Short mmCIF file of the C-alpha atoms (twelve columns), coordinates in Angstrom:
data_MODEL
# 
_entry.id   MODEL 
# 
loop_
_atom_site.group_PDB 
_atom_site.id 
_atom_site.type_symbol 
_atom_site.label_atom_id 
_atom_site.label_alt_id 
_atom_site.label_comp_id 
_atom_site.label_asym_id 
_atom_site.label_seq_id 
_atom_site.Cartn_x 
_atom_site.Cartn_y 
_atom_site.Cartn_z 
_atom_site.pdbx_PDB_model_num 
ATOM 1   C CA . ALA A 1   93.090  157.095 124.312 1 
ATOM 2   C CA . LYS A 2   95.164  153.998 123.601 1 
ATOM 3   C CA . THR A 3   94.440  149.941 122.280 1 
ATOM 4   C CA . VAL A 4   93.322  147.668 125.155 1 
ATOM 5   C CA . PRO A 5   93.240  144.080 125.193 1 
ATOM 6   C CA . VAL A 6   89.528  143.151 126.156 1 
ATOM 7   C CA . THR A 7   89.076  139.350 127.285 1 
ATOM 8   C CA . TYR A 8   85.953  137.631 128.662 1 
ATOM 9   C CA . ALA A 9   85.752  134.254 130.536 1 
ATOM 10  C CA . TYR A 10  83.047  131.600 129.877 1 
ATOM 11  C CA . VAL A 11  83.238  127.893 132.086 1 
ATOM 12  C CA . GLY A 12  83.861  125.241 128.608 1 
ATOM 13  C CA . MET A 13  83.506  121.283 128.062 1 
ATOM 14  C CA . THR A 14  86.540  119.801 125.552 1 
ATOM 15  C CA . ARG A 15  84.570  117.136 123.237 1 
ATOM 16  C CA . PRO A 16  86.506  115.597 120.882 1 
ATOM 17  C CA . SER A 17  86.676  116.897 117.527 1 
ATOM 18  C CA . ARG A 18  85.619  113.021 115.710 1 
ATOM 19  C CA . THR A 19  83.773  110.062 117.459 1 
ATOM 20  C CA . VAL A 20  83.399  107.251 115.905 1 
ATOM 21  C CA . GLU A 21  81.261  104.101 116.472 1 
ATOM 22  C CA . VAL A 22  83.343  100.756 115.597 1 
ATOM 23  C CA . ARG A 23  80.803  98.155  113.865 1 
ATOM 24  C CA . ALA A 24  80.860  94.500  112.976 1 
ATOM 25  C CA . ARG A 25  80.041  94.871  109.098 1 
ATOM 26  C CA . VAL A 26  79.783  90.903  109.033 1 
ATOM 27  C CA . GLN A 27  78.626  88.242  111.349 1 
ATOM 28  C CA . GLY A 28  80.518  85.604  113.229 1 
ATOM 29  C CA . PHE A 29  81.745  85.649  116.300 1 
ATOM 30  C CA . LEU A 30  84.824  87.560  117.357 1 
ATOM 31  C CA . GLU A 31  87.643  85.499  118.085 1 
ATOM 32  C CA . SER A 32  90.196  87.877  119.746 1 
ATOM 33  C CA . ARG A 33  90.168  91.168  121.109 1 
ATOM 34  C CA . GLU A 34  93.635  93.230  119.975 1 
ATOM 35  C CA . PHE A 35  93.356  96.475  122.134 1 
ATOM 36  C CA . GLN A 36  93.386  97.891  126.004 1 
ATOM 37  C CA . GLU A 37  90.344  100.030 126.475 1 
ATOM 38  C CA . GLY A 38  90.973  103.193 126.789 1 
ATOM 39  C CA . ALA A 39  94.814  103.157 125.414 1 
ATOM 40  C CA . TYR A 40  95.654  105.946 122.196 1 
ATOM 41  C CA . LEU A 41  95.651  103.726 119.323 1 
ATOM 42  C CA . GLU A 42  96.947  105.015 115.755 1 
ATOM 43  C CA . GLU A 43  95.061  104.450 112.739 1 
ATOM 44  C CA . GLY A 44  94.167  101.452 111.340 1 
ATOM 45  C CA . VAL A 45  95.484  99.568  113.945 1 
ATOM 46  C CA . ARG A 46  93.784  95.915  114.852 1 
ATOM 47  C CA . LEU A 47  90.992  96.525  117.183 1 
ATOM 48  C CA . PHE A 48  89.174  92.934  116.642 1 
ATOM 49  C CA . THR A 49  89.311  89.771  115.137 1 
ATOM 50  C CA . ILE A 50  85.557  87.950  113.568 1 
ATOM 51  C CA . ASP A 51  86.373  84.540  112.969 1 
ATOM 52  C CA . PRO A 52  87.559  84.306  108.939 1 
ATOM 53  C CA . ARG A 53  87.113  80.627  108.296 1 
ATOM 54  C CA . SER A 54  83.600  80.778  106.909 1 
ATOM 55  C CA . PHE A 55  84.489  83.545  104.640 1 
ATOM 56  C CA . GLU A 56  87.606  82.106  103.527 1 
ATOM 57  C CA . ALA A 57  85.856  79.078  102.695 1 
ATOM 58  C CA . ASP A 58  83.819  81.683  100.630 1 
ATOM 59  C CA . ARG A 59  86.418  83.104  98.773  1 
ATOM 60  C CA . GLU A 60  87.799  79.865  97.632  1 
ATOM 61  C CA . ILE A 61  84.649  79.015  96.338  1 
ATOM 62  C CA . ALA A 62  84.492  81.687  94.183  1 
ATOM 63  C CA . ALA A 63  87.531  81.944  93.017  1 
ATOM 64  C CA . ALA A 64  87.566  78.130  91.945  1 
ATOM 65  C CA . GLN A 65  84.093  79.594  89.983  1 
ATOM 66  C CA . VAL A 66  86.527  82.635  88.044  1 
ATOM 67  C CA . GLU A 67  88.605  79.715  86.997  1 
ATOM 68  C CA . GLN A 68  85.988  77.948  85.787  1 
ATOM 69  C CA . ALA A 69  84.539  80.666  83.652  1 
ATOM 70  C CA . GLU A 70  87.779  81.939  82.545  1 
ATOM 71  C CA . SER A 71  88.069  78.206  80.676  1 
ATOM 72  C CA . ARG A 72  84.594  78.207  79.398  1 
ATOM 73  C CA . LEU A 73  84.953  81.689  77.961  1 
ATOM 74  C CA . HIS A 74  88.659  80.045  76.327  1 
ATOM 75  C CA . LEU A 75  87.008  76.829  74.703  1 
ATOM 76  C CA . ALA A 76  83.600  79.333  73.705  1 
ATOM 77  C CA . GLU A 77  86.566  81.605  71.710  1 
ATOM 78  C CA . GLN A 78  88.292  79.155  70.130  1 
ATOM 79  C CA . GLU A 79  85.074  77.707  69.177  1 
ATOM 80  C CA . VAL A 80  83.581  81.184  67.444  1 
ATOM 81  C CA . THR A 81  87.999  81.290  65.927  1 
ATOM 82  C CA . ARG A 82  87.584  77.665  64.663  1 
ATOM 83  C CA . LEU A 83  84.743  78.331  62.827  1 
ATOM 84  C CA . GLN A 84  85.534  81.624  61.816  1 
ATOM 85  C CA . SER A 85  88.948  80.307  60.016  1 
ATOM 86  C CA . VAL A 86  86.577  77.926  57.495  1 
ATOM 87  C CA . THR A 87  86.756  79.165  54.455  1 
ATOM 88  C CA . GLN A 88  85.321  76.512  52.637  1 
ATOM 89  C CA . PRO A 89  81.536  77.555  51.310  1 
ATOM 90  C CA . GLY A 90  78.835  75.722  53.040  1 
ATOM 91  C CA . ALA A 91  80.884  73.805  55.507  1 
ATOM 92  C CA . ILE A 92  79.292  75.518  58.395  1 
ATOM 93  C CA . THR A 93  75.857  78.188  58.894  1 
ATOM 94  C CA . GLN A 94  75.835  81.290  60.014  1 
ATOM 95  C CA . ARG A 95  72.804  80.007  62.647  1 
ATOM 96  C CA . ASP A 96  75.778  77.863  63.749  1 
ATOM 97  C CA . LEU A 97  78.527  80.836  63.709  1 
ATOM 98  C CA . ASP A 98  76.203  82.879  66.024  1 
ATOM 99  C CA . GLN A 99  75.283  80.214  68.207  1 
ATOM 100 C CA . LYS A 100 78.864  80.496  69.289  1 
ATOM 101 C CA . ILE A 101 79.411  83.938  69.195  1 
ATOM 102 C CA . ALA A 102 76.209  84.076  71.369  1 
ATOM 103 C CA . GLU A 103 77.757  81.436  73.775  1 
ATOM 104 C CA . ARG A 104 81.185  83.820  73.735  1 
ATOM 105 C CA . GLN A 105 79.080  86.122  75.129  1 
ATOM 106 C CA . SER A 106 77.576  84.654  77.405  1 
ATOM 107 C CA . ALA A 107 80.670  83.337  78.642  1 
ATOM 108 C CA . SER A 108 82.111  86.743  79.434  1 
ATOM 109 C CA . ALA A 109 79.312  87.704  80.841  1 
ATOM 110 C CA . ALA A 110 79.072  84.648  83.202  1 
ATOM 111 C CA . LEU A 111 83.618  85.828  83.964  1 
ATOM 112 C CA . ARG A 112 82.490  89.056  85.449  1 
ATOM 113 C CA . LEU A 113 79.617  87.722  87.238  1 
ATOM 114 C CA . ALA A 114 82.635  85.469  89.040  1 
ATOM 115 C CA . LYS A 115 84.880  87.985  89.376  1 
ATOM 116 C CA . ALA A 116 82.690  90.403  91.120  1 
ATOM 117 C CA . GLN A 117 81.505  87.703  93.303  1 
ATOM 118 C CA . LEU A 118 85.360  86.758  94.184  1 
ATOM 119 C CA . ALA A 119 86.111  90.666  95.125  1 
ATOM 120 C CA . LYS A 120 82.673  90.360  97.447  1 
ATOM 121 C CA . ALA A 121 83.790  87.786  99.331  1 
ATOM 122 C CA . ASP A 122 87.474  89.457  99.615  1 
ATOM 123 C CA . LEU A 123 85.490  92.695  101.006 1 
ATOM 124 C CA . GLU A 124 83.628  90.716  103.622 1 
ATOM 125 C CA . LEU A 125 86.826  88.492  104.279 1 
ATOM 126 C CA . SER A 126 88.655  91.985  105.246 1 
ATOM 127 C CA . TYR A 127 86.035  93.261  107.786 1 
ATOM 128 C CA . THR A 128 86.764  90.269  109.626 1 
ATOM 129 C CA . LYS A 129 89.657  92.045  110.892 1 
ATOM 130 C CA . VAL A 130 88.168  95.574  112.206 1 
ATOM 131 C CA . GLU A 131 90.617  98.518  112.403 1 
ATOM 132 C CA . ALA A 132 91.034  101.647 113.851 1 
ATOM 133 C CA . PRO A 133 88.942  104.075 111.737 1 
ATOM 134 C CA . LEU A 134 91.314  107.452 113.219 1 
ATOM 135 C CA . THR A 135 93.768  108.423 115.534 1 
ATOM 136 C CA . GLY A 136 92.842  108.538 118.888 1 
ATOM 137 C CA . TYR A 137 91.229  106.933 122.394 1 
ATOM 138 C CA . VAL A 138 89.689  103.911 122.520 1 
ATOM 139 C CA . GLY A 139 86.806  103.123 124.609 1 
ATOM 140 C CA . LYS A 140 85.373  100.409 126.792 1 
ATOM 141 C CA . ALA A 141 84.851  96.992  124.963 1 
ATOM 142 C CA . LEU A 142 81.325  96.781  124.399 1 
ATOM 143 C CA . LYS A 143 81.874  93.125  123.281 1 
ATOM 144 C CA . GLU A 144 84.358  89.914  124.609 1 
ATOM 145 C CA . THR A 145 85.733  87.147  123.082 1 
ATOM 146 C CA . GLY A 146 83.330  84.361  121.886 1 
ATOM 147 C CA . SER A 147 80.037  87.057  121.407 1 
ATOM 148 C CA . LEU A 148 78.046  86.586  118.362 1 
ATOM 149 C CA . VAL A 149 78.109  89.850  116.245 1 
ATOM 150 C CA . ASP A 150 76.417  90.919  113.621 1 
ATOM 151 C CA . ALA A 151 75.801  93.806  110.983 1 
ATOM 152 C CA . GLY A 152 72.616  94.929  112.756 1 
ATOM 153 C CA . GLN A 153 71.058  95.780  116.012 1 
ATOM 154 C CA . ASN A 154 74.480  93.866  117.519 1 
ATOM 155 C CA . SER A 155 77.380  95.514  115.630 1 
ATOM 156 C CA . LEU A 156 78.577  98.577  117.539 1 
ATOM 157 C CA . LEU A 157 81.761  96.712  119.411 1 
ATOM 158 C CA . THR A 158 83.752  100.015 120.680 1 
ATOM 159 C CA . VAL A 159 84.057  103.585 120.509 1 
ATOM 160 C CA . MET A 160 86.492  105.883 119.183 1 
ATOM 161 C CA . GLN A 161 87.464  109.515 119.969 1 
ATOM 162 C CA . GLN A 162 89.951  111.730 117.943 1 
ATOM 163 C CA . VAL A 163 91.203  114.794 120.609 1 
ATOM 164 C CA . ASP A 164 93.308  116.355 118.239 1 
ATOM 165 C CA . LEU A 165 91.889  118.634 117.248 1 
ATOM 166 C CA . ILE A 166 90.088  119.176 120.230 1 
ATOM 167 C CA . TYR A 167 86.826  121.347 120.844 1 
ATOM 168 C CA . VAL A 168 85.691  122.808 123.801 1 
ATOM 169 C CA . ALA A 169 82.202  123.920 123.538 1 
ATOM 170 C CA . PHE A 170 81.237  127.302 125.781 1 
ATOM 171 C CA . LYS A 171 77.635  129.116 126.152 1 
ATOM 172 C CA . VAL A 172 77.768  133.557 125.816 1 
ATOM 173 C CA . THR A 173 75.834  135.586 127.205 1 
ATOM 174 C CA . GLU A 174 73.402  137.221 124.985 1 
ATOM 175 C CA . SER A 175 74.264  140.565 126.686 1 
ATOM 176 C CA . ASP A 176 78.155  140.404 126.232 1 
ATOM 177 C CA . TYR A 177 77.074  139.046 122.020 1 
ATOM 178 C CA . LEU A 178 74.951  141.367 121.085 1 
ATOM 179 C CA . THR A 179 78.098  143.954 122.717 1 
ATOM 180 C CA . TRP A 180 80.611  142.293 120.901 1 
ATOM 181 C CA . LYS A 181 78.687  142.859 117.572 1 
ATOM 182 C CA . HIS A 182 77.567  146.646 118.620 1 
ATOM 183 C CA . GLU A 183 80.947  147.104 119.482 1 
ATOM 184 C CA . GLU A 184 82.769  145.986 116.495 1 
ATOM 185 C CA . LYS A 185 80.037  147.489 114.196 1 
ATOM 186 C CA . GLU A 186 81.233  150.655 115.639 1 
ATOM 187 C CA . GLY A 187 84.879  150.289 114.903 1 
ATOM 188 C CA . ARG A 188 85.246  150.486 119.011 1 
ATOM 189 C CA . LEU A 189 86.002  146.893 119.497 1 
ATOM 190 C CA . LYS A 190 88.415  144.955 116.691 1 
ATOM 191 C CA . ARG A 191 90.054  140.981 116.486 1 
ATOM 192 C CA . ILE A 192 93.399  140.136 117.229 1 
ATOM 193 C CA . HIS A 193 95.724  140.767 114.089 1 
ATOM 194 C CA . GLY A 194 92.848  142.441 112.177 1 
ATOM 195 C CA . GLY A 195 91.607  139.406 111.172 1 
ATOM 196 C CA . ASP A 196 88.752  137.378 111.060 1 
ATOM 197 C CA . ASP A 197 89.222  134.858 114.000 1 
ATOM 198 C CA . MET A 198 88.727  135.732 117.869 1 
ATOM 199 C CA . GLU A 199 91.489  134.222 119.439 1 
ATOM 200 C CA . ILE A 200 90.946  131.715 122.491 1 
ATOM 201 C CA . THR A 201 93.023  130.390 126.011 1 
ATOM 202 C CA . ILE A 202 91.569  127.982 127.983 1 
ATOM 203 C CA . THR A 203 92.760  127.803 131.656 1 
ATOM 204 C CA . LEU A 204 92.785  124.528 132.967 1 
ATOM 205 C CA . LEU A 205 90.678  123.873 136.854 1 
ATOM 206 C CA . ASP A 206 93.819  124.024 138.482 1 
ATOM 207 C CA . GLY A 207 94.917  127.412 137.124 1 
ATOM 208 C CA . THR A 208 97.322  126.437 134.545 1 
ATOM 209 C CA . PRO A 209 97.274  127.824 130.773 1 
ATOM 210 C CA . PHE A 210 96.532  124.846 128.084 1 
ATOM 211 C CA . ASP A 211 100.014 124.511 126.040 1 
ATOM 212 C CA . ASN A 212 98.279  125.740 122.675 1 
ATOM 213 C CA . LYS A 213 95.396  128.107 122.050 1 
ATOM 214 C CA . GLY A 214 92.825  128.170 120.231 1 
ATOM 215 C CA . LEU A 215 90.427  129.838 117.301 1 
ATOM 216 C CA . LEU A 216 87.179  130.644 117.292 1 
ATOM 217 C CA . ASP A 217 85.467  129.135 114.505 1 
ATOM 218 C CA . PHE A 218 81.429  128.501 114.680 1 
ATOM 219 C CA . GLU A 219 78.994  130.384 116.441 1 
ATOM 220 C CA . ASP A 220 75.721  128.503 116.437 1 
# 
């Protein structure tokens, strides 16, 4: 008796390890398309540009509001400091001081709001540059230059697929599956190297083996 390899052959279907729909996140007209359909692209490469002019204007408005809020806060802090520095009894009332402190707190809150609006404007402006979310193949452009896109039903621009890693899905007969489990339980069938992984060799349709071997990592 000796140990011999046991092999099983099945027809498999390759599929990407990740498939991502590239969608617009803001409304606007597509200004340009920066890729060749079907190309292999690196993550972060520009795919589309949405007309940024209205978003640049919104950002300028938000930046100006931040400057205004900073000025009001600076003035409110000066007023509080001035009143707190008065030492002559009866020169100011506690009510006046409380009012100026409240105005300072209101100006501080207004500044935080303005900064949040500026951050939101920056974020929306960044969405006008649609970049590749992964390294892989890009499909057909589903929107052409000049098309109006939005963040709703009209948002799908293209689809990208990652093929490194790549998956191979295949169906196993019930009889083979039961045989595996039964013989493994009895100790007559063992995994390679005594581990938990089952090694997979892929043979292409023309009979040539694929360069890399795979591992069985999921059963459903």
